[in-house]
Amino acid sequence: MENVVDVIHQHALQVLRERGVHLEDIAQLVYDLQSDYQDELSMQECRFHVDKVLEKREIHNAIITGIEIDRLAEEGHIRSPLLEMIRSDEGLYGVDEVLAFSITNVYGSIGLTNFGYLDKLKPGILKEINAHLGGQVNTFLDDIVAAIAAAASSRLAHNKAGTRA
């Protein structure tokens, strides 16, 4: 019988895939964040750190919760005015960022600065997610993906600095 943690982990990965997010896309964000600071950094190493971040239960919870809220908004199963705030990704609705902070905070303050950078510029997969193509609501998803990349980048930096995270 499968362990409940394994089931939740697999579900978190599945909902990311269902929303069009691949772990290689997140690893690319990590690479882009860290390549100027890490000699001989490889995509394989970036993917390793993404995988390690995704082993944590609190990360699973944030992924599943945020994506479910996006999905419910997409289907119209949230009442107004919250529905419109989420669907439009209203700038002053900061709950999506607050949920993402639960991911970035796992690896210290550098995670928060990495997240802010990614959230502002929206590089790579984040630009695609933020486009809300096909009517897909990604208000929480873009912040979750940025937060995972920021946390993995922080984990990588801590490990390179010899302060195992």
PDB file of N, CA and C in Angstrom, residues 52-124:
ATOM      1  N   LYS A  52      14.484  17.950  -5.101  1.00  0.00           N
ATOM      2  CA  LYS A  52      14.630  17.960  -3.640  1.00  0.00           C
ATOM      3  C   LYS A  52      13.611  18.897  -2.990  1.00  0.00           C
ATOM      4  N   VAL A  53      13.388  20.055  -3.593  1.00  0.00           N
ATOM      5  CA  VAL A  53      12.368  20.974  -3.072  1.00  0.00           C
ATOM      6  C   VAL A  53      11.005  20.293  -3.107  1.00  0.00           C
ATOM      7  N   LEU A  54      10.737  19.597  -4.190  1.00  0.00           N
ATOM      8  CA  LEU A  54       9.436  18.965  -4.368  1.00  0.00           C
ATOM      9  C   LEU A  54       9.226  17.727  -3.505  1.00  0.00           C
ATOM     10  N   GLU A  55      10.204  17.348  -2.722  1.00  0.00           N
ATOM     11  CA  GLU A  55      10.033  16.234  -1.777  1.00  0.00           C
ATOM     12  C   GLU A  55       9.321  16.664  -0.499  1.00  0.00           C
ATOM     13  N   LYS A  56       9.266  17.952  -0.242  1.00  0.00           N
ATOM     14  CA  LYS A  56       8.744  18.453   1.029  1.00  0.00           C
ATOM     15  C   LYS A  56       7.223  18.535   1.032  1.00  0.00           C
ATOM     16  N   ARG A  57       6.642  18.064   2.117  1.00  0.00           N
ATOM     17  CA  ARG A  57       5.181  18.014   2.243  1.00  0.00           C
ATOM     18  C   ARG A  57       4.541  19.404   2.171  1.00  0.00           C
ATOM     19  N   GLU A  58       5.161  20.407   2.785  1.00  0.00           N
ATOM     20  CA  GLU A  58       4.559  21.744   2.743  1.00  0.00           C
ATOM     21  C   GLU A  58       4.539  22.301   1.320  1.00  0.00           C
ATOM     22  N   ILE A  59       5.466  21.860   0.497  1.00  0.00           N
ATOM     23  CA  ILE A  59       5.476  22.274  -0.909  1.00  0.00           C
ATOM     24  C   ILE A  59       4.307  21.607  -1.636  1.00  0.00           C
ATOM     25  N   HIS A  60       4.099  20.329  -1.379  1.00  0.00           N
ATOM     26  CA  HIS A  60       2.966  19.610  -1.976  1.00  0.00           C
ATOM     27  C   HIS A  60       1.662  20.323  -1.634  1.00  0.00           C
ATOM     28  N   ASN A  61       1.515  20.668  -0.362  1.00  0.00           N
ATOM     29  CA  ASN A  61       0.281  21.315   0.085  1.00  0.00           C
ATOM     30  C   ASN A  61       0.042  22.637  -0.639  1.00  0.00           C
ATOM     31  N   ALA A  62       1.069  23.432  -0.795  1.00  0.00           N
ATOM     32  CA  ALA A  62       0.937  24.719  -1.483  1.00  0.00           C
ATOM     33  C   ALA A  62       0.568  24.516  -2.954  1.00  0.00           C
ATOM     34  N   ILE A  63       1.213  23.567  -3.607  1.00  0.00           N
ATOM     35  CA  ILE A  63       0.926  23.281  -5.021  1.00  0.00           C
ATOM     36  C   ILE A  63      -0.527  22.862  -5.193  1.00  0.00           C
ATOM     37  N   ILE A  64      -0.930  21.882  -4.424  1.00  0.00           N
ATOM     38  CA  ILE A  64      -2.282  21.338  -4.561  1.00  0.00           C
ATOM     39  C   ILE A  64      -3.329  22.399  -4.235  1.00  0.00           C
ATOM     40  N   THR A  65      -3.115  23.153  -3.184  1.00  0.00           N
ATOM     41  CA  THR A  65      -4.077  24.180  -2.782  1.00  0.00           C
ATOM     42  C   THR A  65      -4.194  25.278  -3.836  1.00  0.00           C
ATOM     43  N   GLY A  66      -3.066  25.813  -4.264  1.00  0.00           N
ATOM     44  CA  GLY A  66      -3.092  26.908  -5.233  1.00  0.00           C
ATOM     45  C   GLY A  66      -3.699  26.510  -6.557  1.00  0.00           C
ATOM     46  N   ILE A  67      -3.313  25.358  -7.061  1.00  0.00           N
ATOM     47  CA  ILE A  67      -3.833  24.918  -8.353  1.00  0.00           C
ATOM     48  C   ILE A  67      -5.323  24.604  -8.248  1.00  0.00           C
ATOM     49  N   GLU A  68      -5.740  24.078  -7.123  1.00  0.00           N
ATOM     50  CA  GLU A  68      -7.173  23.802  -6.952  1.00  0.00           C
ATOM     51  C   GLU A  68      -7.983  25.105  -6.922  1.00  0.00           C
ATOM     52  N   ILE A  69      -7.448  26.132  -6.294  1.00  0.00           N
ATOM     53  CA  ILE A  69      -8.140  27.428  -6.296  1.00  0.00           C
ATOM     54  C   ILE A  69      -8.223  27.974  -7.718  1.00  0.00           C
ATOM     55  N   ASP A  70      -7.134  27.877  -8.479  1.00  0.00           N
ATOM     56  CA  ASP A  70      -7.164  28.304  -9.889  1.00  0.00           C
ATOM     57  C   ASP A  70      -8.234  27.539 -10.667  1.00  0.00           C
ATOM     58  N   ARG A  71      -8.254  26.236 -10.469  1.00  0.00           N
ATOM     59  CA  ARG A  71      -9.208  25.391 -11.191  1.00  0.00           C
ATOM     60  C   ARG A  71     -10.647  25.741 -10.819  1.00  0.00           C
ATOM     61  N   LEU A  72     -10.903  25.939  -9.547  1.00  0.00           N
ATOM     62  CA  LEU A  72     -12.252  26.306  -9.106  1.00  0.00           C
ATOM     63  C   LEU A  72     -12.688  27.647  -9.692  1.00  0.00           C
ATOM     64  N   ALA A  73     -11.762  28.586  -9.758  1.00  0.00           N
ATOM     65  CA  ALA A  73     -12.072  29.889 -10.365  1.00  0.00           C
ATOM     66  C   ALA A  73     -12.356  29.730 -11.852  1.00  0.00           C
ATOM     67  N   GLU A  74     -11.566  28.904 -12.496  1.00  0.00           N
ATOM     68  CA  GLU A  74     -11.751  28.642 -13.924  1.00  0.00           C
ATOM     69  C   GLU A  74     -13.148  28.082 -14.202  1.00  0.00           C
ATOM     70  N   GLU A  75     -13.619  27.217 -13.323  1.00  0.00           N
ATOM     71  CA  GLU A  75     -14.918  26.575 -13.484  1.00  0.00           C
ATOM     72  C   GLU A  75     -16.061  27.411 -12.920  1.00  0.00           C
ATOM     73  N   GLY A  76     -15.741  28.554 -12.328  1.00  0.00           N
ATOM     74  CA  GLY A  76     -16.775  29.426 -11.778  1.00  0.00           C
ATOM     75  C   GLY A  76     -17.356  28.950 -10.461  1.00  0.00           C
ATOM     76  N   HIS A  77     -16.607  28.133  -9.715  1.00  0.00           N
ATOM     77  CA  HIS A  77     -17.098  27.566  -8.457  1.00  0.00           C
ATOM     78  C   HIS A  77     -16.684  28.360  -7.226  1.00  0.00           C
ATOM     79  N   ILE A  78     -16.373  29.623  -7.418  1.00  0.00           N
ATOM     80  CA  ILE A  78     -16.036  30.525  -6.310  1.00  0.00           C
ATOM     81  C   ILE A  78     -16.971  31.713  -6.432  1.00  0.00           C
ATOM     82  N   ARG A  79     -17.444  32.201  -5.312  1.00  0.00           N
ATOM     83  CA  ARG A  79     -18.397  33.318  -5.348  1.00  0.00           C
ATOM     84  C   ARG A  79     -17.705  34.659  -5.583  1.00  0.00           C
ATOM     85  N   SER A  80     -18.487  35.576  -6.138  1.00  0.00           N
ATOM     86  CA  SER A  80     -18.035  36.962  -6.336  1.00  0.00           C
ATOM     87  C   SER A  80     -17.947  37.642  -4.975  1.00  0.00           C
ATOM     88  N   PRO A  81     -17.069  38.582  -4.821  1.00  0.00           N
ATOM     89  CA  PRO A  81     -16.153  39.186  -5.788  1.00  0.00           C
ATOM     90  C   PRO A  81     -14.821  38.444  -5.902  1.00  0.00           C
ATOM     91  N   LEU A  82     -14.629  37.417  -5.055  1.00  0.00           N
ATOM     92  CA  LEU A  82     -13.370  36.671  -5.089  1.00  0.00           C
ATOM     93  C   LEU A  82     -13.128  36.057  -6.468  1.00  0.00           C
ATOM     94  N   LEU A  83     -14.164  35.556  -7.088  1.00  0.00           N
ATOM     95  CA  LEU A  83     -14.025  34.940  -8.405  1.00  0.00           C
ATOM     96  C   LEU A  83     -13.386  35.898  -9.406  1.00  0.00           C
ATOM     97  N   GLU A  84     -13.867  37.110  -9.464  1.00  0.00           N
ATOM     98  CA  GLU A  84     -13.332  38.089 -10.412  1.00  0.00           C
ATOM     99  C   GLU A  84     -11.900  38.490 -10.062  1.00  0.00           C
ATOM    100  N   MET A  85     -11.608  38.577  -8.779  1.00  0.00           N
ATOM    101  CA  MET A  85     -10.237  38.926  -8.371  1.00  0.00           C
ATOM    102  C   MET A  85      -9.246  37.857  -8.813  1.00  0.00           C
ATOM    103  N   ILE A  86      -9.626  36.598  -8.639  1.00  0.00           N
ATOM    104  CA  ILE A  86      -8.725  35.508  -9.023  1.00  0.00           C
ATOM    105  C   ILE A  86      -8.651  35.382 -10.536  1.00  0.00           C
ATOM    106  N   ARG A  87      -9.779  35.426 -11.199  1.00  0.00           N
ATOM    107  CA  ARG A  87      -9.775  35.299 -12.663  1.00  0.00           C
ATOM    108  C   ARG A  87      -8.954  36.387 -13.339  1.00  0.00           C
ATOM    109  N   SER A  88      -9.011  37.597 -12.811  1.00  0.00           N
ATOM    110  CA  SER A  88      -8.276  38.705 -13.433  1.00  0.00           C
ATOM    111  C   SER A  88      -6.857  38.836 -12.894  1.00  0.00           C
ATOM    112  N   ASP A  89      -6.500  38.008 -11.927  1.00  0.00           N
ATOM    113  CA  ASP A  89      -5.177  38.078 -11.288  1.00  0.00           C
ATOM    114  C   ASP A  89      -4.916  39.509 -10.811  1.00  0.00           C
ATOM    115  N   GLU A  90      -5.909  40.030 -10.103  1.00  0.00           N
ATOM    116  CA  GLU A  90      -5.869  41.415  -9.636  1.00  0.00           C
ATOM    117  C   GLU A  90      -4.577  41.706  -8.876  1.00  0.00           C
ATOM    118  N   GLY A  91      -3.949  42.803  -9.220  1.00  0.00           N
ATOM    119  CA  GLY A  91      -2.651  43.172  -8.654  1.00  0.00           C
ATOM    120  C   GLY A  91      -2.639  43.323  -7.145  1.00  0.00           C
ATOM    121  N   LEU A  92      -3.722  43.778  -6.566  1.00  0.00           N
ATOM    122  CA  LEU A  92      -3.754  43.969  -5.115  1.00  0.00           C
ATOM    123  C   LEU A  92      -4.257  42.752  -4.353  1.00  0.00           C
ATOM    124  N   TYR A  93      -4.588  41.692  -5.062  1.00  0.00           N
ATOM    125  CA  TYR A  93      -4.954  40.422  -4.423  1.00  0.00           C
ATOM    126  C   TYR A  93      -3.657  39.661  -4.190  1.00  0.00           C
ATOM    127  N   GLY A  94      -3.098  39.748  -3.009  1.00  0.00           N
ATOM    128  CA  GLY A  94      -1.769  39.185  -2.748  1.00  0.00           C
ATOM    129  C   GLY A  94      -1.756  37.814  -2.138  1.00  0.00           C
ATOM    130  N   VAL A  95      -2.906  37.164  -2.041  1.00  0.00           N
ATOM    131  CA  VAL A  95      -2.961  35.849  -1.404  1.00  0.00           C
ATOM    132  C   VAL A  95      -2.161  34.818  -2.190  1.00  0.00           C
ATOM    133  N   ASP A  96      -2.115  34.961  -3.513  1.00  0.00           N
ATOM    134  CA  ASP A  96      -1.331  34.041  -4.327  1.00  0.00           C
ATOM    135  C   ASP A  96       0.157  34.135  -3.984  1.00  0.00           C
ATOM    136  N   GLU A  97       0.646  35.360  -3.761  1.00  0.00           N
ATOM    137  CA  GLU A  97       2.041  35.527  -3.352  1.00  0.00           C
ATOM    138  C   GLU A  97       2.274  35.000  -1.933  1.00  0.00           C
ATOM    139  N   VAL A  98       1.313  35.217  -1.062  1.00  0.00           N
ATOM    140  CA  VAL A  98       1.457  34.744   0.323  1.00  0.00           C
ATOM    141  C   VAL A  98       1.581  33.223   0.348  1.00  0.00           C
ATOM    142  N   LEU A  99       0.786  32.533  -0.451  1.00  0.00           N
ATOM    143  CA  LEU A  99       0.902  31.073  -0.535  1.00  0.00           C
ATOM    144  C   LEU A  99       2.284  30.687  -1.070  1.00  0.00           C
ATOM    145  N   ALA A 100       2.764  31.420  -2.061  1.00  0.00           N
ATOM    146  CA  ALA A 100       4.087  31.134  -2.632  1.00  0.00           C
ATOM    147  C   ALA A 100       5.190  31.353  -1.609  1.00  0.00           C
ATOM    148  N   PHE A 101       5.012  32.306  -0.701  1.00  0.00           N
ATOM    149  CA  PHE A 101       6.022  32.548   0.332  1.00  0.00           C
ATOM    150  C   PHE A 101       6.222  31.324   1.218  1.00  0.00           C
ATOM    151  N   SER A 102       5.191  30.512   1.378  1.00  0.00           N
ATOM    152  CA  SER A 102       5.350  29.296   2.179  1.00  0.00           C
ATOM    153  C   SER A 102       6.355  28.353   1.529  1.00  0.00           C
ATOM    154  N   ILE A 103       6.513  28.475   0.223  1.00  0.00           N
ATOM    155  CA  ILE A 103       7.511  27.673  -0.496  1.00  0.00           C
ATOM    156  C   ILE A 103       8.884  28.338  -0.403  1.00  0.00           C
ATOM    157  N   THR A 104       8.947  29.635  -0.685  1.00  0.00           N
ATOM    158  CA  THR A 104      10.243  30.326  -0.706  1.00  0.00           C
ATOM    159  C   THR A 104      10.903  30.338   0.661  1.00  0.00           C
ATOM    160  N   ASN A 105      10.114  30.418   1.716  1.00  0.00           N
ATOM    161  CA  ASN A 105      10.667  30.517   3.070  1.00  0.00           C
ATOM    162  C   ASN A 105      11.336  29.244   3.563  1.00  0.00           C
ATOM    163  N   VAL A 106      11.113  28.130   2.876  1.00  0.00           N
ATOM    164  CA  VAL A 106      11.723  26.867   3.288  1.00  0.00           C
ATOM    165  C   VAL A 106      13.246  26.944   3.230  1.00  0.00           C
ATOM    166  N   TYR A 107      13.784  27.759   2.313  1.00  0.00           N
ATOM    167  CA  TYR A 107      15.236  27.840   2.135  1.00  0.00           C
ATOM    168  C   TYR A 107      15.814  29.218   2.423  1.00  0.00           C
ATOM    169  N   GLY A 108      15.180  29.981   3.261  1.00  0.00           N
ATOM    170  CA  GLY A 108      15.764  31.229   3.732  1.00  0.00           C
ATOM    171  C   GLY A 108      15.434  32.448   2.897  1.00  0.00           C
ATOM    172  N   SER A 109      15.975  33.566   3.328  1.00  0.00           N
ATOM    173  CA  SER A 109      15.626  34.867   2.752  1.00  0.00           C
ATOM    174  C   SER A 109      16.026  35.015   1.290  1.00  0.00           C
ATOM    175  N   ILE A 110      17.061  34.319   0.843  1.00  0.00           N
ATOM    176  CA  ILE A 110      17.451  34.417  -0.565  1.00  0.00           C
ATOM    177  C   ILE A 110      16.321  33.917  -1.467  1.00  0.00           C
ATOM    178  N   GLY A 111      15.531  32.983  -0.957  1.00  0.00           N
ATOM    179  CA  GLY A 111      14.387  32.488  -1.717  1.00  0.00           C
ATOM    180  C   GLY A 111      13.380  33.590  -1.998  1.00  0.00           C
ATOM    181  N   LEU A 112      13.197  34.464  -1.039  1.00  0.00           N
ATOM    182  CA  LEU A 112      12.250  35.559  -1.206  1.00  0.00           C
ATOM    183  C   LEU A 112      12.734  36.549  -2.263  1.00  0.00           C
ATOM    184  N   THR A 113      14.016  36.869  -2.255  1.00  0.00           N
ATOM    185  CA  THR A 113      14.527  37.801  -3.264  1.00  0.00           C
ATOM    186  C   THR A 113      14.511  37.160  -4.650  1.00  0.00           C
ATOM    187  N   ASN A 114      14.837  35.873  -4.731  1.00  0.00           N
ATOM    188  CA  ASN A 114      14.756  35.169  -6.015  1.00  0.00           C
ATOM    189  C   ASN A 114      13.321  35.167  -6.528  1.00  0.00           C
ATOM    190  N   PHE A 115      12.378  34.925  -5.626  1.00  0.00           N
ATOM    191  CA  PHE A 115      10.965  34.918  -6.005  1.00  0.00           C
ATOM    192  C   PHE A 115      10.539  36.284  -6.544  1.00  0.00           C
ATOM    193  N   GLY A 116      10.899  37.344  -5.848  1.00  0.00           N
ATOM    194  CA  GLY A 116      10.528  38.689  -6.285  1.00  0.00           C
ATOM    195  C   GLY A 116      11.042  38.988  -7.680  1.00  0.00           C
ATOM    196  N   TYR A 117      12.269  38.568  -7.941  1.00  0.00           N
ATOM    197  CA  TYR A 117      12.877  38.769  -9.268  1.00  0.00           C
ATOM    198  C   TYR A 117      12.068  38.027 -10.343  1.00  0.00           C
ATOM    199  N   LEU A 118      11.779  36.753 -10.081  1.00  0.00           N
ATOM    200  CA  LEU A 118      11.031  35.950 -11.053  1.00  0.00           C
ATOM    201  C   LEU A 118       9.607  36.462 -11.236  1.00  0.00           C
ATOM    202  N   ASP A 119       8.985  36.862 -10.130  1.00  0.00           N
ATOM    203  CA  ASP A 119       7.605  37.343 -10.190  1.00  0.00           C
ATOM    204  C   ASP A 119       7.511  38.632 -10.996  1.00  0.00           C
ATOM    205  N   LYS A 120       8.509  39.459 -10.894  1.00  0.00           N
ATOM    206  CA  LYS A 120       8.509  40.743 -11.614  1.00  0.00           C
ATOM    207  C   LYS A 120       8.787  40.550 -13.111  1.00  0.00           C
ATOM    208  N   LEU A 121       9.810  39.766 -13.441  1.00  0.00           N
ATOM    209  CA  LEU A 121      10.224  39.613 -14.846  1.00  0.00           C
ATOM    210  C   LEU A 121       9.431  38.559 -15.616  1.00  0.00           C
ATOM    211  N   LYS A 122       8.962  37.541 -14.933  1.00  0.00           N
ATOM    212  CA  LYS A 122       8.203  36.437 -15.541  1.00  0.00           C
ATOM    213  C   LYS A 122       8.941  35.821 -16.742  1.00  0.00           C
ATOM    214  N   PRO A 123      10.161  35.336 -16.530  1.00  0.00           N
ATOM    215  CA  PRO A 123      10.894  34.714 -17.640  1.00  0.00           C
ATOM    216  C   PRO A 123      10.411  33.290 -17.937  1.00  0.00           C
ATOM    217  N   GLY A 124      10.767  32.785 -19.094  1.00  0.00           N
ATOM    218  CA  GLY A 124      10.535  31.385 -19.446  1.00  0.00           C
ATOM    219  C   GLY A 124       9.092  30.940 -19.303  1.00  0.00           C
TER     220      GLY A 124
END
